[in-house]
Coordinates of C-alpha atoms in Angstrom, one line a residue:
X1 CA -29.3 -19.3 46.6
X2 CA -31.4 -22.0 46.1
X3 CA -31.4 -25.6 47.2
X4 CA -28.4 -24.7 49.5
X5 CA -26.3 -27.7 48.5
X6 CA -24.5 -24.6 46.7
X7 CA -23.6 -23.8 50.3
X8 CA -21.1 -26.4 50.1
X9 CA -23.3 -28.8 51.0
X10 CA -22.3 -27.8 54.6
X11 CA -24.7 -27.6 58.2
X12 CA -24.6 -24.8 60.2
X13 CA -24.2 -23.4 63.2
X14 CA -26.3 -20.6 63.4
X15 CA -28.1 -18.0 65.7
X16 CA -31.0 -18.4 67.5
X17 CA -32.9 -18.2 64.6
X18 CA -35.9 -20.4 64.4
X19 CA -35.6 -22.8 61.3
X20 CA -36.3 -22.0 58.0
X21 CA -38.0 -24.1 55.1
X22 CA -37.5 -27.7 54.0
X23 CA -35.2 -26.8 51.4
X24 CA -32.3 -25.5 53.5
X25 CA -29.1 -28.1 52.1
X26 CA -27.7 -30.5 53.6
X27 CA -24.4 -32.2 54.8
X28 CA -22.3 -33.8 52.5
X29 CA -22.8 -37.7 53.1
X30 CA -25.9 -37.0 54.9
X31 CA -28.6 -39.7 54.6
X32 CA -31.2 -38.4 57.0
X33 CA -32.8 -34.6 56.6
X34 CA -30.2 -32.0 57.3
X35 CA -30.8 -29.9 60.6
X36 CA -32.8 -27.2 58.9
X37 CA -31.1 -23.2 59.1
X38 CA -31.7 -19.8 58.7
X39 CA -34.6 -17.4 60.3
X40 CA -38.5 -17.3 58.8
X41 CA -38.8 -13.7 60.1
X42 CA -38.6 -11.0 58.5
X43 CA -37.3 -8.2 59.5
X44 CA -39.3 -5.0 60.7
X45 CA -41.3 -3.8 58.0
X46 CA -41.6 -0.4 56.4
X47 CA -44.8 -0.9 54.3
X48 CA -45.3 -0.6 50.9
X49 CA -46.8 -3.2 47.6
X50 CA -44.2 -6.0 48.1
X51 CA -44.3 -8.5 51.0
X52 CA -41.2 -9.0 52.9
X53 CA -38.3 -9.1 52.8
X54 CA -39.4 -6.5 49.7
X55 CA -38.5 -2.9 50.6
X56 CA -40.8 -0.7 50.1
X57 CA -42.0 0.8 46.6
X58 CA -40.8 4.0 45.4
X59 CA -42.0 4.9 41.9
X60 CA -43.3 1.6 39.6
X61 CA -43.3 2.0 35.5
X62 CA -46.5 0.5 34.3
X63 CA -45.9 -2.3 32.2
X64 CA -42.3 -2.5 32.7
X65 CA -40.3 -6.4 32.8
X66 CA -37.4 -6.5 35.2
X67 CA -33.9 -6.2 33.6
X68 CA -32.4 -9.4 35.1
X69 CA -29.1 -9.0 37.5
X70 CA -26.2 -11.0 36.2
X71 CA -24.4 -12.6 38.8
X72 CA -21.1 -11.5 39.1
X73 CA -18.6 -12.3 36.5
X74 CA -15.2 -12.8 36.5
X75 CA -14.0 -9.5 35.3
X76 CA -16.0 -7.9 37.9
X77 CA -14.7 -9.7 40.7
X78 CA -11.5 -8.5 39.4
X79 CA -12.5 -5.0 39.5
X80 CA -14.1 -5.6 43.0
X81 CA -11.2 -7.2 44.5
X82 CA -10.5 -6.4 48.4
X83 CA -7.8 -4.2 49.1
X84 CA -4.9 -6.0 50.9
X85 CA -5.9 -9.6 49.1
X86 CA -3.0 -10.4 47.5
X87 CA -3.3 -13.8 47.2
X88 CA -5.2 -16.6 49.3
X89 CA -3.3 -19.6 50.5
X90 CA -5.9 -21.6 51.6
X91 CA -4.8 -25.0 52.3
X92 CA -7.8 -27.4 50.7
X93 CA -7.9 -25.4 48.4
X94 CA -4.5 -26.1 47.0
X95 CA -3.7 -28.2 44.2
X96 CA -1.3 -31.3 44.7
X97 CA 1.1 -32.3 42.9
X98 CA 3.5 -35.6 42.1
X99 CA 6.4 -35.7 39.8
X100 CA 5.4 -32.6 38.4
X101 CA 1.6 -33.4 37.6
X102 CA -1.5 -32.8 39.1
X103 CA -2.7 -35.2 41.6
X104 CA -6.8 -35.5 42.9
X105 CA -9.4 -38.3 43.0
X106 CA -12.1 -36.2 40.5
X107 CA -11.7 -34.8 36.9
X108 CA -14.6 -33.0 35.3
X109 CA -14.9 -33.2 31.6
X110 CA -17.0 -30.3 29.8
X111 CA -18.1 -31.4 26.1
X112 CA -20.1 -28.6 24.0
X113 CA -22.5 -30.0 21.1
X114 CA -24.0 -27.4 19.3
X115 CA -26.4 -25.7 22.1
X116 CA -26.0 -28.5 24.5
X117 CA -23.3 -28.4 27.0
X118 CA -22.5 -31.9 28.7
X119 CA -20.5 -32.1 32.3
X120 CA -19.1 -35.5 33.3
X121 CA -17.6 -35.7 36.5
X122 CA -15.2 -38.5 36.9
X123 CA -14.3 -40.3 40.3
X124 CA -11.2 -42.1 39.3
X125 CA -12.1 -43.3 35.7
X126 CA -16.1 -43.9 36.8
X127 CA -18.4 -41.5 35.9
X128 CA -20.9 -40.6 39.0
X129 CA -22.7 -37.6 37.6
X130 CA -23.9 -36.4 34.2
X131 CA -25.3 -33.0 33.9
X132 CA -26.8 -31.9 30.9
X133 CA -27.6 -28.2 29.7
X134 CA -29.6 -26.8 26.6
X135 CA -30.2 -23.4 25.1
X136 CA -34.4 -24.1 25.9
X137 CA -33.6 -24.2 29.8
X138 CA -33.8 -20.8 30.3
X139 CA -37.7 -21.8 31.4
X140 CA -36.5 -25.2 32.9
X141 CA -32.9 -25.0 34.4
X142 CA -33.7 -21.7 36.8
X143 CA -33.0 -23.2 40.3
X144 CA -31.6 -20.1 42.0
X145 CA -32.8 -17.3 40.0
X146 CA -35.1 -14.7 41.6
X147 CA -38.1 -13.5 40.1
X148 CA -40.6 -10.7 40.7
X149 CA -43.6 -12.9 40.9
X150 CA -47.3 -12.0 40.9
X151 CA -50.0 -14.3 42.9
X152 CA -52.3 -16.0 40.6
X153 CA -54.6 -17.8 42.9
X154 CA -54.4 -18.7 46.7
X155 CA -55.3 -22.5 47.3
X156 CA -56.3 -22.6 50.8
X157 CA -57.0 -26.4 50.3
X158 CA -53.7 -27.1 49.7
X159 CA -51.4 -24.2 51.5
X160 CA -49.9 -22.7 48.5
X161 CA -50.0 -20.5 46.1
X162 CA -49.7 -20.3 42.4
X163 CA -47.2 -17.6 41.1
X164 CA -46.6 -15.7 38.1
X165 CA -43.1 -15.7 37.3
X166 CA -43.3 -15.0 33.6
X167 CA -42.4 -18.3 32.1
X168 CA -45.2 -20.3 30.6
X169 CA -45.9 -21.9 33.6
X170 CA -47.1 -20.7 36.9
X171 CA -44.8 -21.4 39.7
X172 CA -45.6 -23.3 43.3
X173 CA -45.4 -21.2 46.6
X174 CA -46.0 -23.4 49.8
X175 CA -47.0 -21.3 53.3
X176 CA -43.5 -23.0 55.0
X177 CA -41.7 -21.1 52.2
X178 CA -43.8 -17.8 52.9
X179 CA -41.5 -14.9 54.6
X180 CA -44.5 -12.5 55.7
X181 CA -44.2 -9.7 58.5
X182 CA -47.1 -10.8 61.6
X183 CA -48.2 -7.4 62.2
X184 CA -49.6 -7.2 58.3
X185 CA -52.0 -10.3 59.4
X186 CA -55.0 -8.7 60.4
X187 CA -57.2 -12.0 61.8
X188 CA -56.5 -14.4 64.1
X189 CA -52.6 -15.7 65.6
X190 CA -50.2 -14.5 63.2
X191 CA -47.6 -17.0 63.8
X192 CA -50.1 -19.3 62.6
X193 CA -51.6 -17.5 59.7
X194 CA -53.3 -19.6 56.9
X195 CA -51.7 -18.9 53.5
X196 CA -54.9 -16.8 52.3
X197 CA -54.2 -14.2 55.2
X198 CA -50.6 -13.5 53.7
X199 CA -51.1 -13.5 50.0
X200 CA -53.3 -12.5 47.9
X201 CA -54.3 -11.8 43.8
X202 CA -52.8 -9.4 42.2
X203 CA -49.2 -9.7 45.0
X204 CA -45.9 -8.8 44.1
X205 CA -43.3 -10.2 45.5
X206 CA -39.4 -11.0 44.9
X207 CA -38.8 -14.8 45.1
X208 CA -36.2 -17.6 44.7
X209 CA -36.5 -20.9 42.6
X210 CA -35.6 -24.3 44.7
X211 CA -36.5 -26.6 42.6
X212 CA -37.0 -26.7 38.5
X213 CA -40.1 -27.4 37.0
X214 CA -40.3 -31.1 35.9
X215 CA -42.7 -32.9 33.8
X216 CA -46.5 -31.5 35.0
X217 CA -45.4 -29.6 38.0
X218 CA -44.0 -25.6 38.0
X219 CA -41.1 -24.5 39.5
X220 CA -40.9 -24.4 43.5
X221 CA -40.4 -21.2 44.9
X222 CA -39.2 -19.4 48.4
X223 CA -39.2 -16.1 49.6
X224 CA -36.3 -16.8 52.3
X225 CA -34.0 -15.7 49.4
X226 CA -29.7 -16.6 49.4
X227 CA -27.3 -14.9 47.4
X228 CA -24.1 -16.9 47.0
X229 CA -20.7 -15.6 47.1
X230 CA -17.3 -17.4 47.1
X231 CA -16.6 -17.3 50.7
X232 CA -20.0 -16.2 52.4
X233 CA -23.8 -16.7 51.6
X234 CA -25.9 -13.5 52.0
X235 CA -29.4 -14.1 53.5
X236 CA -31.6 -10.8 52.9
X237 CA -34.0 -9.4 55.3
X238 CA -32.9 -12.1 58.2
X239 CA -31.1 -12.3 61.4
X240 CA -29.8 -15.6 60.3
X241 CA -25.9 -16.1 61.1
X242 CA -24.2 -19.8 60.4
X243 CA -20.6 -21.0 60.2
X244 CA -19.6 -24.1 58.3
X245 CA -19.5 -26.6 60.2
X246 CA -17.2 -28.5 58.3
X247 CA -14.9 -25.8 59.4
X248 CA -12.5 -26.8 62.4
X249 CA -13.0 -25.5 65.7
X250 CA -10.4 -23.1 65.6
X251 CA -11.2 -21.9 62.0
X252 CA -15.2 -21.6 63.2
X253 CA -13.8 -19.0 66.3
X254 CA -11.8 -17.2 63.6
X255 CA -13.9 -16.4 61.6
X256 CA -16.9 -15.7 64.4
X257 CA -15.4 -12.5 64.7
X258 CA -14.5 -11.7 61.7
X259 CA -18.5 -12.4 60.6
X260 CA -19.6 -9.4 63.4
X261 CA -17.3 -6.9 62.0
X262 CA -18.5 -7.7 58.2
X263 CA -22.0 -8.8 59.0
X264 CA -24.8 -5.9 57.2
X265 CA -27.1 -4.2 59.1
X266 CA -30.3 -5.7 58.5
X267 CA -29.0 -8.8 56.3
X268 CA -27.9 -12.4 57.6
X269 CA -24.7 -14.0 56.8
X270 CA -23.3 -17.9 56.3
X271 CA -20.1 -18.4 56.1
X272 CA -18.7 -21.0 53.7
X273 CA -16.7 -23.7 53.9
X274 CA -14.4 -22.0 51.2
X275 CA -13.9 -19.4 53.4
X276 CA -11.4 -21.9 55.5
X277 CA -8.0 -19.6 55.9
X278 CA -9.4 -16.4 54.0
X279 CA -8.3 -13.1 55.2
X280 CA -10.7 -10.3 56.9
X281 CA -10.4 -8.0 53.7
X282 CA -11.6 -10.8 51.4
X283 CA -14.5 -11.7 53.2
X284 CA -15.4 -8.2 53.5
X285 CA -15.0 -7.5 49.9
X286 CA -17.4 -10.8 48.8
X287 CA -20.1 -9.5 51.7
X288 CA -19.9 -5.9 50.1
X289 CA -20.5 -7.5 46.6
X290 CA -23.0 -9.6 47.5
X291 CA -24.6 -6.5 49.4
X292 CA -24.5 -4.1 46.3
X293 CA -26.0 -6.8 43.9
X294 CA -29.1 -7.3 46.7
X295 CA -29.3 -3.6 46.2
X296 CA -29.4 -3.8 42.5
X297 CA -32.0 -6.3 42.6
X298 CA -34.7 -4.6 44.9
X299 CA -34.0 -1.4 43.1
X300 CA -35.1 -3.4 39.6
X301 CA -37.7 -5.1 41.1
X302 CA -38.9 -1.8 42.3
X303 CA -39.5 -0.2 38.8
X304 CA -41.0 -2.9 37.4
X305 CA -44.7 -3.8 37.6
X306 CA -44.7 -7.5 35.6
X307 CA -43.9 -10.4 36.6
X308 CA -40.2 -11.7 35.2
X309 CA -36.6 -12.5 35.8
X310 CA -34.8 -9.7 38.1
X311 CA -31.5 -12.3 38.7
X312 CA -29.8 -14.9 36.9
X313 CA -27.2 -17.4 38.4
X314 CA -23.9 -18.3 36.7
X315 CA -24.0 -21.1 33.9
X316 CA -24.4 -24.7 35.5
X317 CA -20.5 -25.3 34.6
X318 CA -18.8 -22.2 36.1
X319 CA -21.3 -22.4 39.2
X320 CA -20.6 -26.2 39.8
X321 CA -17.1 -24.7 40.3
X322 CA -17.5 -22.3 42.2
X323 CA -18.9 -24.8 44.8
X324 CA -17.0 -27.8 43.8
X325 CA -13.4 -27.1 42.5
X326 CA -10.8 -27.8 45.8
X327 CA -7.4 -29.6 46.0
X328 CA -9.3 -33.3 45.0
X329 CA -10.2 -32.1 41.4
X330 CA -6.8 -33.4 39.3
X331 CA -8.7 -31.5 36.4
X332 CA -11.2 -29.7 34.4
X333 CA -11.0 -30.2 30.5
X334 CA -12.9 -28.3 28.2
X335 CA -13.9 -28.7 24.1
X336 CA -14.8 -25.4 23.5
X337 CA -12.8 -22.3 23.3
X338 CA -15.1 -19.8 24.1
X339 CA -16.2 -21.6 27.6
X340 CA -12.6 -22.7 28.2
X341 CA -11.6 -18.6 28.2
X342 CA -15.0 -17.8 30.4
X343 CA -13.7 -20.7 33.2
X344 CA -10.4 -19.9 33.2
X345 CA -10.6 -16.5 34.0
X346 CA -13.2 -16.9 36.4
X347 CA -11.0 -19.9 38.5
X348 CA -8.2 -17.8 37.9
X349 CA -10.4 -14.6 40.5
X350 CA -11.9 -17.4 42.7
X351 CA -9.0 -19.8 42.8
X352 CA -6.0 -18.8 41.5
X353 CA -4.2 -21.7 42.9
X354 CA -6.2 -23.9 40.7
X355 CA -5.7 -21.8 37.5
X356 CA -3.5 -24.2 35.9
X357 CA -5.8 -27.1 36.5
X358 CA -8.4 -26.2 34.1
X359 CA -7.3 -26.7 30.6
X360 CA -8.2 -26.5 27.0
X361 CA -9.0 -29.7 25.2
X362 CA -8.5 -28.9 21.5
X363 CA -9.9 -31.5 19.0
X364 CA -7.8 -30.1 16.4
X365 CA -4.7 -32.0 17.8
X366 CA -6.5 -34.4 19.9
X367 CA -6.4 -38.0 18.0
X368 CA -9.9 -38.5 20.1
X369 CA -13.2 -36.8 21.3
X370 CA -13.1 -35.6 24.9
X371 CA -15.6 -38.2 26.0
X372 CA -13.9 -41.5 24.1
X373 CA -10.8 -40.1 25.5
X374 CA -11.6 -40.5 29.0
X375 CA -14.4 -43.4 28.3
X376 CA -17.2 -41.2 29.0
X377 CA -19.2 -42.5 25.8
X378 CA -19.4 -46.0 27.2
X379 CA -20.4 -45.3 30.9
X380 CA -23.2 -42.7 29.7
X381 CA -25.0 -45.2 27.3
X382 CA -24.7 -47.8 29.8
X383 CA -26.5 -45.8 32.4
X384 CA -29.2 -45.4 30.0
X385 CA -30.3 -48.7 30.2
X386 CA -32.6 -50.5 32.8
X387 CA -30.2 -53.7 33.6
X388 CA -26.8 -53.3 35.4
X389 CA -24.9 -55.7 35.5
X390 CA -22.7 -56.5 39.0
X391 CA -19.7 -57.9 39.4
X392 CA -20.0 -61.0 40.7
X393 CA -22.9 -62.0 37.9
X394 CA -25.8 -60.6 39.8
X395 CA -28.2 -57.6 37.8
X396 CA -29.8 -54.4 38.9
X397 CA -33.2 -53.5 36.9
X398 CA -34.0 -49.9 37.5
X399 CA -37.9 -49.0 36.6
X400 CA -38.9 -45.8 36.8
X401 CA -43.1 -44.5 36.6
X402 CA -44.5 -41.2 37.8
X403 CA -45.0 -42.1 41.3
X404 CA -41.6 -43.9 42.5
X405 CA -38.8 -45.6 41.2
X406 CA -38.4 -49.4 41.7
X407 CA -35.1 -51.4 41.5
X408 CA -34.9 -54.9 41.6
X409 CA -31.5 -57.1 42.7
X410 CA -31.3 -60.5 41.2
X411 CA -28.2 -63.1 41.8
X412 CA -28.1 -63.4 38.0
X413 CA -25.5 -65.5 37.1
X414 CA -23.7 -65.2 40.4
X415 CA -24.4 -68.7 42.0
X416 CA -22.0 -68.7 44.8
X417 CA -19.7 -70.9 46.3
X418 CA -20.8 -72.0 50.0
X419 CA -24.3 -71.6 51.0
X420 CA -27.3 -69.8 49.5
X421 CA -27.5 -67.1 52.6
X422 CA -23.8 -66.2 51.8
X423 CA -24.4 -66.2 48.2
X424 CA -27.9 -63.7 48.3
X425 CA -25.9 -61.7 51.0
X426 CA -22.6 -60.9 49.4
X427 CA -24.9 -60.3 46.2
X428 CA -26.8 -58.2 48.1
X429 CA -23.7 -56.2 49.5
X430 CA -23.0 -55.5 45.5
X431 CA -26.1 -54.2 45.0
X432 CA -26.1 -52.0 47.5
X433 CA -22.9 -50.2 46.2
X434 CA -23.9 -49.9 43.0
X435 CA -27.6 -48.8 43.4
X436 CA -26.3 -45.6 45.5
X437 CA -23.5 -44.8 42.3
X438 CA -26.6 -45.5 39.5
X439 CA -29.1 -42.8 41.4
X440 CA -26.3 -40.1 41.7
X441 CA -25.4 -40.9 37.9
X442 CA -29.2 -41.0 36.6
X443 CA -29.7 -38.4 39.0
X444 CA -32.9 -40.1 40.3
X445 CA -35.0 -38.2 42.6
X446 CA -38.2 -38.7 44.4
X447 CA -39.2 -42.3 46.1
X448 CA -37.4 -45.1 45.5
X449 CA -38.0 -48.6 46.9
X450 CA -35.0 -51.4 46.4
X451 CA -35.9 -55.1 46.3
X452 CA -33.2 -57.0 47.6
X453 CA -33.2 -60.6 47.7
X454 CA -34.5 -62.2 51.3
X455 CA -31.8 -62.6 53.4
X456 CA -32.5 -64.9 56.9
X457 CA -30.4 -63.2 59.0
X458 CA -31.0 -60.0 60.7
X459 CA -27.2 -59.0 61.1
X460 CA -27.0 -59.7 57.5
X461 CA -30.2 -57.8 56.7
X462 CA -28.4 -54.9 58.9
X463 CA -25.4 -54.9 57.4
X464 CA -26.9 -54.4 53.3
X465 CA -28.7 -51.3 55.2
X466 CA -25.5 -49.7 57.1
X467 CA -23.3 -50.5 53.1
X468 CA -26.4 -49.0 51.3
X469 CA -26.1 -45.7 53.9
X470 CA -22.6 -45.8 53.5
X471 CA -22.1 -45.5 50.1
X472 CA -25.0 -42.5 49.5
X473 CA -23.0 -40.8 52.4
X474 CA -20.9 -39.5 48.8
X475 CA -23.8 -38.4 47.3
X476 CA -24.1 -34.3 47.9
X477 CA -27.8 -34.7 47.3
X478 CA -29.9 -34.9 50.5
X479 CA -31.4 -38.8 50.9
X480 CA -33.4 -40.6 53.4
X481 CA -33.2 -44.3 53.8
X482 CA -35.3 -46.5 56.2
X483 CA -34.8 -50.4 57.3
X484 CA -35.4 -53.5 55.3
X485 CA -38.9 -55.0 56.1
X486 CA -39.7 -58.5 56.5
X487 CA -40.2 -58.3 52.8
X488 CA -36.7 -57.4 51.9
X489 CA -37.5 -54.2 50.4
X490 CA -35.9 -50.8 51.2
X491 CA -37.7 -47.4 51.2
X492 CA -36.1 -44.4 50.9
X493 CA -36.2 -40.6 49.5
X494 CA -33.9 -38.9 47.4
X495 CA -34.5 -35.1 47.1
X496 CA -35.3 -33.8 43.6
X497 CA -33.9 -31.0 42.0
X498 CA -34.7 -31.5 38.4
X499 CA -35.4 -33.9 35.7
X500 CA -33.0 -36.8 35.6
X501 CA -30.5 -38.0 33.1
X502 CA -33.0 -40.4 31.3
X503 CA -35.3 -37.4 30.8
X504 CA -32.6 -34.8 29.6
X505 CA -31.6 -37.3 27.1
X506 CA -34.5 -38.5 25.3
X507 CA -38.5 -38.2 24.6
X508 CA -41.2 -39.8 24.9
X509 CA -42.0 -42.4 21.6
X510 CA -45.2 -40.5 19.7
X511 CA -46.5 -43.8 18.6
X512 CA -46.7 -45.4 22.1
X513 CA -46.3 -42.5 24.1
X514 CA -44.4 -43.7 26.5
X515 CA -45.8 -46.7 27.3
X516 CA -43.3 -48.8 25.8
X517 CA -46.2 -50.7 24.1
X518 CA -48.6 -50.6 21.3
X519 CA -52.3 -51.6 21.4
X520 CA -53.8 -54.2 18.8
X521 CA -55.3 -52.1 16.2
X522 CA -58.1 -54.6 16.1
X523 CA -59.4 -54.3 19.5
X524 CA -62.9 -54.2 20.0

């Protein structure tokens, strides 16, 4: 899988591996780099067209497109299930309940407009993330699939490849993200082979997608390819073997020895933090699975000799389930009947617990739309502007341009009631808070630098910083923040995955194009 926050988000402990690329996911509440996981090499080769971890080609139809692999539905998971599982009581997992109704601190509401699917999750009655999903994004929402990709050109210049994945355009391939066996590098060190050594033209290869294309730039890719189950992640071709360490110590030594029974020969194997109180037998039928669709995938990729899609993750809304879904969601409400019945039946093989949790919003009886119901409407137009308001008076205004994102903090109408330092600080405090809630919402990636007001004190100056770490320690994505300077200004990184809210939502104005101006038609 790609990006690993779909392995729960989790670090892990793991074998002595050495690390693999940048893209590994991080800790929930993390807001320095995650300890990186997992094991760059391959395993031994046995020759053939494809790099590793490829196996080697039988017979290849010219001019034949991969048939992508589905990733297992609902039904099939049925049909697969692991003898002796008759029932998982997994504590988390479980739903609670008070006089008779469902209790949690998050509701997820799922609206479908024509063919654009909307999911709002709510944290209490505030919205912290919008997701937004068209029919077009087969060539931009692909973070996870694998594709048999064919090297276009080798950039020595700038360590990376350009790959052909069979979308319009070419995808990125850095050398960290290369998996290559040593003794195919003819020159020089092999552990320190330049990128135009390991690939060349005209290469096939299987590999993953970490990150969507956005605007100019293609679609990241990795060979260190993940397949996500519900309980385990399979890591193909590695020696890689992790526990998640969200897992208590007793639960970790559990399930240690259940992982060197089930582990395939050959393969690597995390262990999610879902897998907290699962049984032998089910863990053992999720590896098998996860093993037979690997197999299904080199086989395709195989007996095809152009470049295209070999395996397709589940839709954005079932997989943000399967990752997300545990005892704090209260809810999951769905518009439309047809995704409502594909949910259900898919919580009711992963979850059954939380079966009765997802339910079926029909606007036929409802008096109200889903998202004017639960005040959905309001919070997303309001986090389409560029001024928030905080609130004790005081204003965020969030500018975003194509190299960073600035945000500036002003008192605003908050004018205090002792001294100015107490007034800018406590102001300051405010917009700490709410700048970590308005990138999770706008889903703002990338550099992003935060003028606070100058505060005198250095304990106050600390304290903005520690509230500001603090409150992105909720945010799943991975985010990097550094010191105020003497200026007041903060820098810090938030990992991008894809194209914000702002940009799912709108376009760019033909007559300005996107300027947000228009030039004098008289101008010399």
């Amino acid at each position: 899988m790609t990006e690993h926050e779909e392995v729960d988000n989790s670090t892990f402990e793991t074998g002595s591996t050495p690390s693999a690329p940048e893209h590994e996911g991080p800790k929930i509440g993390e807001t320095r780099p995650a300890p990186k996981i997992g094991d760059t090499k391959p395993s031994e080769p046995s020759g053939g067209e494809f790099v590793a971890p490829v196996t080697p080609v039988s017979t290849r139809e010219e001019g034949r497109q991969p048939t992508p692999v589905v990733a297992a539905t609902s039904e099939e998971a049925e049909e697969k299930e692991a003898p002796g599982g008759t029932g998982r009581k997994r504590r988390r997992r479980g739903g609670r309940e008070r006089r008779g109704k469902s209790v949690g601190r998050y509701m997820m509401c799922v609206h479908v407009q024509g063919t654009t699917t909307h999911i709002a999750m709510l944290e209490g009655r505030t919205l912290v993330e919008h997701y937004v999903v068209k029919e077009t994004d087969e060539t931009t929402q692909i973070d996870g699939n694998l594709y048999l990709g064919r090297v276009q050109n080798v950039l020595p210049g700038m360590e990376a490849a350009f790959v052909d994945i069979g979308i319009p355009k070419n995808a990125v391939l850095y050398r960290g993200d290369v998996h290559y066996d040593p003794d195919d590098v003819e020159a020089g060190n092999a552990q320190d082979a330049r990128i135009e050594d390991v690939l060349k033209p005209g290469q096939l290869m299987i590999c993953q997608v970490t990150k969507n294309p956005i605007g100019a730039k293609g679609a990241r890719l990795t060979q260190e390819v993940s397949l996500p189950g519900r309980f385990a992640v399979l890591v193909p071709h590695s020696s890689t073997i992790g526990i998640s360490k969200r897992l208590g110590d007793n639960e970790r030594r559990r399930l240690r020895k259940i992982l060197d029974e089930i582990r395939p020969k050959g393969h690597g194997l995390i262990v999610r933090t879902a897998a907290e109180g699962a049984t032998a037998e089910e863990l053992a039928g999720d590896v098998a699975d996860l093993t037979q669709r690997w197999e299904a995938i080199e086989k395709e990729a195989n007996r095809s000799s152009k470049p295209g899609l070999v395996y397709r993750e589940l839709d954005l809304a079932v997989r943000m389930l399967r990752e997300e879904l545990n005892g704090d969601y209260r809810g999951v409400l769905i518009d439309d009947p047809e995704l409502y019945a594909q949910v259900k039946t898919y919580v009711s093989q992963v979850s059954p617990e939380m079966t009765d949790r997802v339910e079926h919003y029909d606007l036929a009886t409802e008096t109200l739309p889903l998202f004017e119901r639960y005040f959905v409407h309001e919070q997303l137009h309001k986090a389409l502007d560029s001024k928030v308001w905080l609130p004790s008076g005081g204003s965020l205004i969030i500018e975003r341009t194509e190299a960073l994102t600035v945000v500036d903090v002003n008192t605003g109408k908050n004018v205090g009631k002792t001294t100015l330092e107490e007034t800018v600080f406590k102001n300051n405090l405010e917009a700490a808070e709410e700048v970590a809630h308005q990138l999770r919402l706008r889903d703002i990636g990338g550099i992003i630098v935060i003028d606070f007001i100058d505060m005198e004190s250095k304990a106050h100056r600390e304290s903005v910083t520690a509230q500001l770490r603090q409150a992105l320690a909720r945010d799943k994505t991975r985010t990097q923040v550094f010191d105020i300077s003497e200026l007041g200004l903060v820098e810090m990184t938030r990992k991008r995955i894809s194209e914000g809210l702002m940009e799912s939502l709108s376009t760019s104005c033909p007559q300005c194009e996107g300027r947000g101006l228009v030039f004098d038609r008289d101008l010399p």
